[in-house]
Short mmCIF file of C-alpha atoms in Angstrom, two decimals:
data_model
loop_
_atom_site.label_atom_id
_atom_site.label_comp_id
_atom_site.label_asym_id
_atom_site.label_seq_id
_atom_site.Cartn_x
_atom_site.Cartn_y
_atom_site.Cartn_z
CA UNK R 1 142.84 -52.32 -268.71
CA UNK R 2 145.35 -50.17 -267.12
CA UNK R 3 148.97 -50.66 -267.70
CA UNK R 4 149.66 -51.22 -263.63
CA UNK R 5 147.89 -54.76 -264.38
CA UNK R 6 147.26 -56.41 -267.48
CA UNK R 7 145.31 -59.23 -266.05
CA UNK R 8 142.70 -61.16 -268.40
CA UNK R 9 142.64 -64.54 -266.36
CA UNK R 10 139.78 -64.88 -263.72
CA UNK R 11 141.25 -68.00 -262.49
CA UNK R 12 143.31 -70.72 -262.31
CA UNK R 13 143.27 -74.46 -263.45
CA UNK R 14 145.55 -76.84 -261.16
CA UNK R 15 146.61 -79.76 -262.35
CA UNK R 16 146.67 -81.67 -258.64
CA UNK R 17 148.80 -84.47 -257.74
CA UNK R 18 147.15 -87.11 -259.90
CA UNK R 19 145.22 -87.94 -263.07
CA UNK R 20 143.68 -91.32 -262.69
CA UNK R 21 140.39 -91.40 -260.55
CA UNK R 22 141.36 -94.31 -258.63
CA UNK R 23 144.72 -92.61 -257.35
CA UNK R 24 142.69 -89.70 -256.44
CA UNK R 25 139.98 -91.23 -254.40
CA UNK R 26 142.94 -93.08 -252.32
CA UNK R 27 144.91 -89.76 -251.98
CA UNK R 28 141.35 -88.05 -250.89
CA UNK R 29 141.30 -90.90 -248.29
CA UNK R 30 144.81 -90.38 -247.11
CA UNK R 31 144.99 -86.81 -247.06
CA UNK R 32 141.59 -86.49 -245.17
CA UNK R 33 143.24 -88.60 -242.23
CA UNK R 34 146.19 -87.04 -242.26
CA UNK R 35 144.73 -82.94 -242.33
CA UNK R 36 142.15 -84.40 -239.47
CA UNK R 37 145.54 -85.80 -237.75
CA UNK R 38 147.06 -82.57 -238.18
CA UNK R 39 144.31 -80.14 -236.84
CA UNK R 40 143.39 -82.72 -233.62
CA UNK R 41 146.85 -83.17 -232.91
CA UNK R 42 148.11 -79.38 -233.04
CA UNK R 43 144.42 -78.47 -230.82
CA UNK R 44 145.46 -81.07 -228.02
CA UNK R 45 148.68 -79.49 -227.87
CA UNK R 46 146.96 -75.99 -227.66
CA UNK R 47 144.54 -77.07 -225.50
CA UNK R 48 147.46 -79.45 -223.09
CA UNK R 49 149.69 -76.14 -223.07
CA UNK R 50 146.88 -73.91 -221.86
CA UNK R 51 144.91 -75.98 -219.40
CA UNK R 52 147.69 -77.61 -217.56
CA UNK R 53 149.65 -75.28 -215.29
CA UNK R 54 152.78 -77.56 -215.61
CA UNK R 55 153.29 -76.18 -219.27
CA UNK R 56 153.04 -72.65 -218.61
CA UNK R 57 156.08 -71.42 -219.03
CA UNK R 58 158.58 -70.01 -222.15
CA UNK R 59 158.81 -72.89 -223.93
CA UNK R 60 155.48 -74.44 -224.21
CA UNK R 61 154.48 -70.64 -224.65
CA UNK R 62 156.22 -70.92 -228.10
CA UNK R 63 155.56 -74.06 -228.65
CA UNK R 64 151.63 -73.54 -228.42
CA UNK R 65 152.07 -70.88 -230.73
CA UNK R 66 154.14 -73.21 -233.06
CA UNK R 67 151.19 -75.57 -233.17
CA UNK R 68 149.32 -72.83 -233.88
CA UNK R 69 151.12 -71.80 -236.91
CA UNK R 70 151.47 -75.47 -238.20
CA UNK R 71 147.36 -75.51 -238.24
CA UNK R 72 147.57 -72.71 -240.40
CA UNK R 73 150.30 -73.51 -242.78
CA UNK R 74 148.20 -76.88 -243.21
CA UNK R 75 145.29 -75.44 -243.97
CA UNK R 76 146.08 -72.79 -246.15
CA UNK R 77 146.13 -75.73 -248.88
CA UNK R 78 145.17 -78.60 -247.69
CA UNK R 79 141.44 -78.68 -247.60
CA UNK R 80 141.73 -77.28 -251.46
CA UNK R 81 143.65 -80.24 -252.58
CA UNK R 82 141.07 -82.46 -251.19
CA UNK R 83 138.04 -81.05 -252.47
CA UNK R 84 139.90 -81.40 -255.73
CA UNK R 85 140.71 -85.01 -255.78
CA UNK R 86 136.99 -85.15 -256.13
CA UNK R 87 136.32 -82.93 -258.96
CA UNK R 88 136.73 -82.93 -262.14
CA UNK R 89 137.81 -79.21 -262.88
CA UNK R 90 139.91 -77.95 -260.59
CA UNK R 91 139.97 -74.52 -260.55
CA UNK R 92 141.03 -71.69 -258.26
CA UNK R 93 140.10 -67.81 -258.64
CA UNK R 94 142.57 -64.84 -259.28
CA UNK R 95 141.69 -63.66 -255.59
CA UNK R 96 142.08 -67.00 -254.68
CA UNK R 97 145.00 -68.14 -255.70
CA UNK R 98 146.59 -64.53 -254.71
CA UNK R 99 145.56 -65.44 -251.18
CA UNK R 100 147.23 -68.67 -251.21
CA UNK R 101 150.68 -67.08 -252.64
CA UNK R 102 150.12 -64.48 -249.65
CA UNK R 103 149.36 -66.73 -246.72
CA UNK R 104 151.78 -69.17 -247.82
CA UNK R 105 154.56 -67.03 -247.57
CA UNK R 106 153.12 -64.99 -244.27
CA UNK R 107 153.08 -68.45 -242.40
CA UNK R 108 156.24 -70.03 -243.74
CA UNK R 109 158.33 -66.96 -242.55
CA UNK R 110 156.48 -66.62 -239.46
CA UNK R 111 157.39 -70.03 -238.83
CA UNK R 112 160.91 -69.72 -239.32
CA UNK R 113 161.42 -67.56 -236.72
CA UNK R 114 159.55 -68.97 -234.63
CA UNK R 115 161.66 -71.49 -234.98
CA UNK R 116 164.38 -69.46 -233.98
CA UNK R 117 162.78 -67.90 -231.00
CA UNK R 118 162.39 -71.75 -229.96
CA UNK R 119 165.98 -72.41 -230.63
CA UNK R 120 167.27 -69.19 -228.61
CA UNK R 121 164.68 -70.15 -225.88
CA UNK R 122 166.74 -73.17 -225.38
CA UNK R 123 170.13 -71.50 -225.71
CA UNK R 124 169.28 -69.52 -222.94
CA UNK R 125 167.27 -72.63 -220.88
CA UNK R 126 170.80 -74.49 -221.11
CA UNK R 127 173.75 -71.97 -221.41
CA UNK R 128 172.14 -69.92 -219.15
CA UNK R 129 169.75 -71.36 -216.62
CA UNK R 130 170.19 -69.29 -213.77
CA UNK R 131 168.80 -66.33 -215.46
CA UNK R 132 166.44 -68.39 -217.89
CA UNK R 133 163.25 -66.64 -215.68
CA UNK R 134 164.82 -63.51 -216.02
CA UNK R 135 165.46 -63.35 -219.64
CA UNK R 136 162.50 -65.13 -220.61
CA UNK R 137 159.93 -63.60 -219.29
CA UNK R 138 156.29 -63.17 -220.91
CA UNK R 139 156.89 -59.83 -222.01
CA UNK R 140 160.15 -60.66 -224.37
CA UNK R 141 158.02 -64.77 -225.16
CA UNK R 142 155.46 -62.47 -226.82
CA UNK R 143 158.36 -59.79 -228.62
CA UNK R 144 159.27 -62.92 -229.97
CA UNK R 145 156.09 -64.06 -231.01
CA UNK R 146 155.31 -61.01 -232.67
CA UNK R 147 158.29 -60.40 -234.32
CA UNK R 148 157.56 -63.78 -236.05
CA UNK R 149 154.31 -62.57 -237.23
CA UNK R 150 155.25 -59.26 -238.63
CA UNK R 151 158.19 -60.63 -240.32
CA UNK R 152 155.76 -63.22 -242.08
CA UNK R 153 153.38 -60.04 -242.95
CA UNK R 154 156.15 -58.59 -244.31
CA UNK R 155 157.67 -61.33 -246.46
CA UNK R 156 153.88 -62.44 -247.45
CA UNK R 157 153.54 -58.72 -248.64
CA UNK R 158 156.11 -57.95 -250.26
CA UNK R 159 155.23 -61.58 -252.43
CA UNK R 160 151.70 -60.09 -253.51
CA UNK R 161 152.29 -57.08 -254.23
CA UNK R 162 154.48 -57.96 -256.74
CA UNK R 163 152.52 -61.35 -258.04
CA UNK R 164 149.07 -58.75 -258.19
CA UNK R 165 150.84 -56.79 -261.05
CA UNK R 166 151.77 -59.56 -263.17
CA UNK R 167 150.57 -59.34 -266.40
CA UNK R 168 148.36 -62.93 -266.68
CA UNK R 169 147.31 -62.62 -270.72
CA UNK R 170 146.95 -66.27 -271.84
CA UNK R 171 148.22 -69.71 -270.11
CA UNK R 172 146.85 -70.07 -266.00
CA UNK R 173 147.46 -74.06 -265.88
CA UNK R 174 149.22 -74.43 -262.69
CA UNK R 175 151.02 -78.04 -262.23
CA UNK R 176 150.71 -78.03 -258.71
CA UNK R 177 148.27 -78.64 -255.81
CA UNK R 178 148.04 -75.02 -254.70
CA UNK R 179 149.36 -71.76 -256.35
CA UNK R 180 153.09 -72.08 -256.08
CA UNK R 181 154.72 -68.34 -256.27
CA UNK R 182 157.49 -70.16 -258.75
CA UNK R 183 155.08 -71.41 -260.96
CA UNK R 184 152.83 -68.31 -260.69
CA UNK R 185 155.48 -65.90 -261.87
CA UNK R 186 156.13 -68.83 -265.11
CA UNK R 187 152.70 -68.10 -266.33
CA UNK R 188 152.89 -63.97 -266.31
CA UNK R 189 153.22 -62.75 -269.62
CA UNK R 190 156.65 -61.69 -269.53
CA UNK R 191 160.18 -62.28 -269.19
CA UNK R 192 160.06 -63.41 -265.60
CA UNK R 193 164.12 -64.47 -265.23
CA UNK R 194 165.23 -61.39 -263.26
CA UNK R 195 161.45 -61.50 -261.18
CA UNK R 196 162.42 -65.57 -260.71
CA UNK R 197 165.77 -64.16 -258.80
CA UNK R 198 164.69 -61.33 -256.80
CA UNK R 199 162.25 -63.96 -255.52
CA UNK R 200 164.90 -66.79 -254.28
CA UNK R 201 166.92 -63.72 -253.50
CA UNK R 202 163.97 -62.55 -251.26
CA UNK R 203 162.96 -66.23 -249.35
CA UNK R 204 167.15 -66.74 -249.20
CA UNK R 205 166.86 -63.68 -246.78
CA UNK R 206 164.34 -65.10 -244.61
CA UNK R 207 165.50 -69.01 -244.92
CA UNK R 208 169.41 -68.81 -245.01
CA UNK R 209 169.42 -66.15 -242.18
CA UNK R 210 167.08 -67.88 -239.79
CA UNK R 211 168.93 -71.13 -240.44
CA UNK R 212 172.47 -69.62 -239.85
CA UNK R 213 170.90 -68.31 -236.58
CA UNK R 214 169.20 -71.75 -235.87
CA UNK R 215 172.84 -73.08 -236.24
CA UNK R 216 174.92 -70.97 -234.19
CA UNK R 217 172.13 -71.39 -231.24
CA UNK R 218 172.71 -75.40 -231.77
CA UNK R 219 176.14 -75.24 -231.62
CA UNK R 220 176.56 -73.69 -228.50
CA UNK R 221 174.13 -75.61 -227.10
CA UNK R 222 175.86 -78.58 -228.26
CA UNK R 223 179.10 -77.22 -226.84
CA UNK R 224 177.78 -76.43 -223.22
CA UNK R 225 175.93 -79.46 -223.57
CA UNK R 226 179.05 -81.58 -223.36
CA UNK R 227 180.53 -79.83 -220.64
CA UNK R 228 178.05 -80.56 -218.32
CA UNK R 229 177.11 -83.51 -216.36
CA UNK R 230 175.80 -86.41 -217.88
CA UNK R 231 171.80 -86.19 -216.76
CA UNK R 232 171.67 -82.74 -217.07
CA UNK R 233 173.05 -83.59 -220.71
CA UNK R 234 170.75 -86.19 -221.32
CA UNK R 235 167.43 -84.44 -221.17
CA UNK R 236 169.31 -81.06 -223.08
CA UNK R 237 170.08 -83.30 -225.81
CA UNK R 238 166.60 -85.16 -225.80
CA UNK R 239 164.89 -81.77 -226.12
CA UNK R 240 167.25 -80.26 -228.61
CA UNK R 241 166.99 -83.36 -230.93
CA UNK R 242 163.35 -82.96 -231.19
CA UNK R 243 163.98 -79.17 -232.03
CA UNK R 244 166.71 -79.79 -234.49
CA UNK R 245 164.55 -82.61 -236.33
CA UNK R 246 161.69 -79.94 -236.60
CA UNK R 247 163.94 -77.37 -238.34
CA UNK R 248 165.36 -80.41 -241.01
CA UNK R 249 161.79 -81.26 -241.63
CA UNK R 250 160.55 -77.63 -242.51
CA UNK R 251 163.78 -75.91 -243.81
CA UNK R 252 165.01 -78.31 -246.25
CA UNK R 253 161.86 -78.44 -248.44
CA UNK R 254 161.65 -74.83 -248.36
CA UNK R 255 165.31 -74.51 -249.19
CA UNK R 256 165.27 -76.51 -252.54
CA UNK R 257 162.07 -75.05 -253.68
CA UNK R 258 162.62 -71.45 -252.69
CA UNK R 259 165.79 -70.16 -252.42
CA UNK R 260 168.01 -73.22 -254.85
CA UNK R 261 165.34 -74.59 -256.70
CA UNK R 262 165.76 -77.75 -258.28
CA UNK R 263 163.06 -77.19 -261.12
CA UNK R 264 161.78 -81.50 -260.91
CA UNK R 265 158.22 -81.14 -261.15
CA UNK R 266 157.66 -83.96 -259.02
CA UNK R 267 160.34 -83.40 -256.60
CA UNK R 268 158.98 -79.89 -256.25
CA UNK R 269 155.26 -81.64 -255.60
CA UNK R 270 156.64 -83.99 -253.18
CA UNK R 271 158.32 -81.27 -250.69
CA UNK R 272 155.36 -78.98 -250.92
CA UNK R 273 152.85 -81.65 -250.03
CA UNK R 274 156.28 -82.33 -247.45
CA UNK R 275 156.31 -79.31 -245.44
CA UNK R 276 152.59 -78.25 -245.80
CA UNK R 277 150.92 -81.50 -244.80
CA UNK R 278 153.67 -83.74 -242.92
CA UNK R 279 155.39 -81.10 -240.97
CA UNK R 280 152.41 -80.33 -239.13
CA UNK R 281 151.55 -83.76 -239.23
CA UNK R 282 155.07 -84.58 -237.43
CA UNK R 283 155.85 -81.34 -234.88
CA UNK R 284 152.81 -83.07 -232.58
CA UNK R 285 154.51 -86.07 -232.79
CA UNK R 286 157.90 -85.34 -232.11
CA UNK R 287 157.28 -83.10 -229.44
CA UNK R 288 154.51 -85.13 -227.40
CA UNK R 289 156.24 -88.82 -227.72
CA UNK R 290 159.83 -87.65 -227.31
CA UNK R 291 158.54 -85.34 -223.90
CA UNK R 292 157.95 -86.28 -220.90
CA UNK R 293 155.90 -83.45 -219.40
CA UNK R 294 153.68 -83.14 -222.66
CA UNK R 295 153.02 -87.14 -222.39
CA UNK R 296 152.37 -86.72 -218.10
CA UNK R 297 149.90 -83.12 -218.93
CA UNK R 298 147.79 -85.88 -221.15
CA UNK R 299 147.94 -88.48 -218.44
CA UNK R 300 146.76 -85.77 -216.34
CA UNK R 301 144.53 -84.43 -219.00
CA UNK R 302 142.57 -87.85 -219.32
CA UNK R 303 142.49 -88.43 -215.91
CA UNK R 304 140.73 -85.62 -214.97
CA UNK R 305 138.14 -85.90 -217.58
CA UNK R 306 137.18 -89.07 -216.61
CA UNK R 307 137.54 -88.30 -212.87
CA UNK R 308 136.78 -84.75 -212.69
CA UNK R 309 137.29 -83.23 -209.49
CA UNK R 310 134.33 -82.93 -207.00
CA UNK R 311 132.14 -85.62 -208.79
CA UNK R 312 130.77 -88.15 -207.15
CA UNK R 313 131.56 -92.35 -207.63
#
């Protein structure tokens, strides 16, 4: 082999969420409702935001785009853990599990600032509304879009090429659902300390910065929220609650298994499964039942598939 990568291990064994057969058919159960939820939820938004001409403008823009990043941080894992509650080995290939480490990281980042670009897309809808049209026009909606996605490629990069290199000699038993860069880097055969810290180093970039940013946009929201009048302050502050509970949901997991680890197995299992399955699961929720104009574009929606215009009673 050459001395670049020292790789003997084909694949990887996962040791899943559960042991006993009867906890894994329920979790199959559950988990195949909840990734069905995820996908059908996240499409109706897609297809709400692009159909009705009510949501066509900078925020729904991102927000389509955030459902559909959510489909695809779901289902980078997802469908692998449940095909797995229903085997016996459950195994993933070297190419496999590299793609998982990649994607994983690509999407997460993305994510996060896209999260950001929603947050400053509000800054500007509230501290500045007179220009909001201006500022926010497609072209600079789809700078931010992109800027989201290359900054995921990057991040997701600069995770594989290092993990590729590893030397994997011996142990590939993986106590996780999906190949977890942390637990990765444990099984290389090597003193992976100093790799361990350039890698929280690396996703503290990405997480801390976007959150600081997410904060300072909230905060002077918050602040010109309270100086204005009292309706105008009402719907600001229903729309940035729904934000502000979507960036708890997906940045805290991330944060305590990322950048300040906590190193509890099933702690760390709980807020993967956390911000890979019910993060999707929620961002639907939170941002059809808490707006208005997403729950009147599915009135709308229904109504005009079941009384579609130009047909006859």
């Amino acid at each position: 082999m050459d001395g670049g990568n020292q790789s003997v291990v084909s694949e990887f064994i996962l040791w899943g969420l559960a042991h006993s057969q009867n906890v894994q058919l329920l979790l199959f159960m559950m988990f195949l409702v909840l990734y069905l939820l995820i996908v059908s939820g996240n499409i109706i938004i897609l297809v709400l935001i692009t159909t009705d001409p009510h949501l066509h403008s900078p925020m729904y823009f991102l927000l389509a785009n955030l459902s559909f990043v959510d489909m695809w941080l779901s289902s980078i894992t997802t469908p692998k853990m449940i095909s797995d509650f229903l085997r016996e080995n459950k195994t993933i290939s070297f190419a496999g599990c590299m793609s998982q480490v990649f994607f994983a990281h690509c999407i997460a980042a993305g994510e996060m600032v896209l999260l950001v670009a929603m947050a400053y897309d509000r800054y500007v809808a509230i501290c500045k509304p007179l220009h909001y049209f201006t500022i926010m026009n497609l072209k600079r909606c789809t700078a931010l879009v992109l800027t989201s996605w290359i900054t995921g490629f990057i991040h997701g990069i600069s995770y594989i090429v290092v993990t590729v290199r590893l030397p994997f000699c011996g142990p590939n038993e993986i106590d996780s659902f999906f190949c977890d860069m942390p637990l990765v880097i444990k099984l290389a055969c090597m003193d992976s300390h100093d790799l361990h810290t350039l890698m929280n180093a690396d996703c503290g970039v990405v997480a801390v910065t976007c959150f600081i940013l997410l904060l300072i946009s909230y905060t002077y929201i918050l602040i010109t929220v309270r100086q204005s009048s009292k309706a105008g302050a009402s719907k600001a502050l229903s729309t940035c609650s729904a934000h502000i509970t979507v960036v708890m949901i997906f940045f805290v997991p991330c944060i305590f298994i990322y950048v300040w680890p906590l190193n509890i197995t099933w702690l760390d299992k709980f807020f993967a499964v956390f911000y890979s399955v019910f993060t999707p699961l929620l961002n639907p929720a939170i941002y059809t039942l808490r707006n208005r104009e997403m729950k009147n574009a599915m009135k709308r929606f229904i109504s005009n598939f079941l009384h579609p215009k130009g047909s006859s009673l």
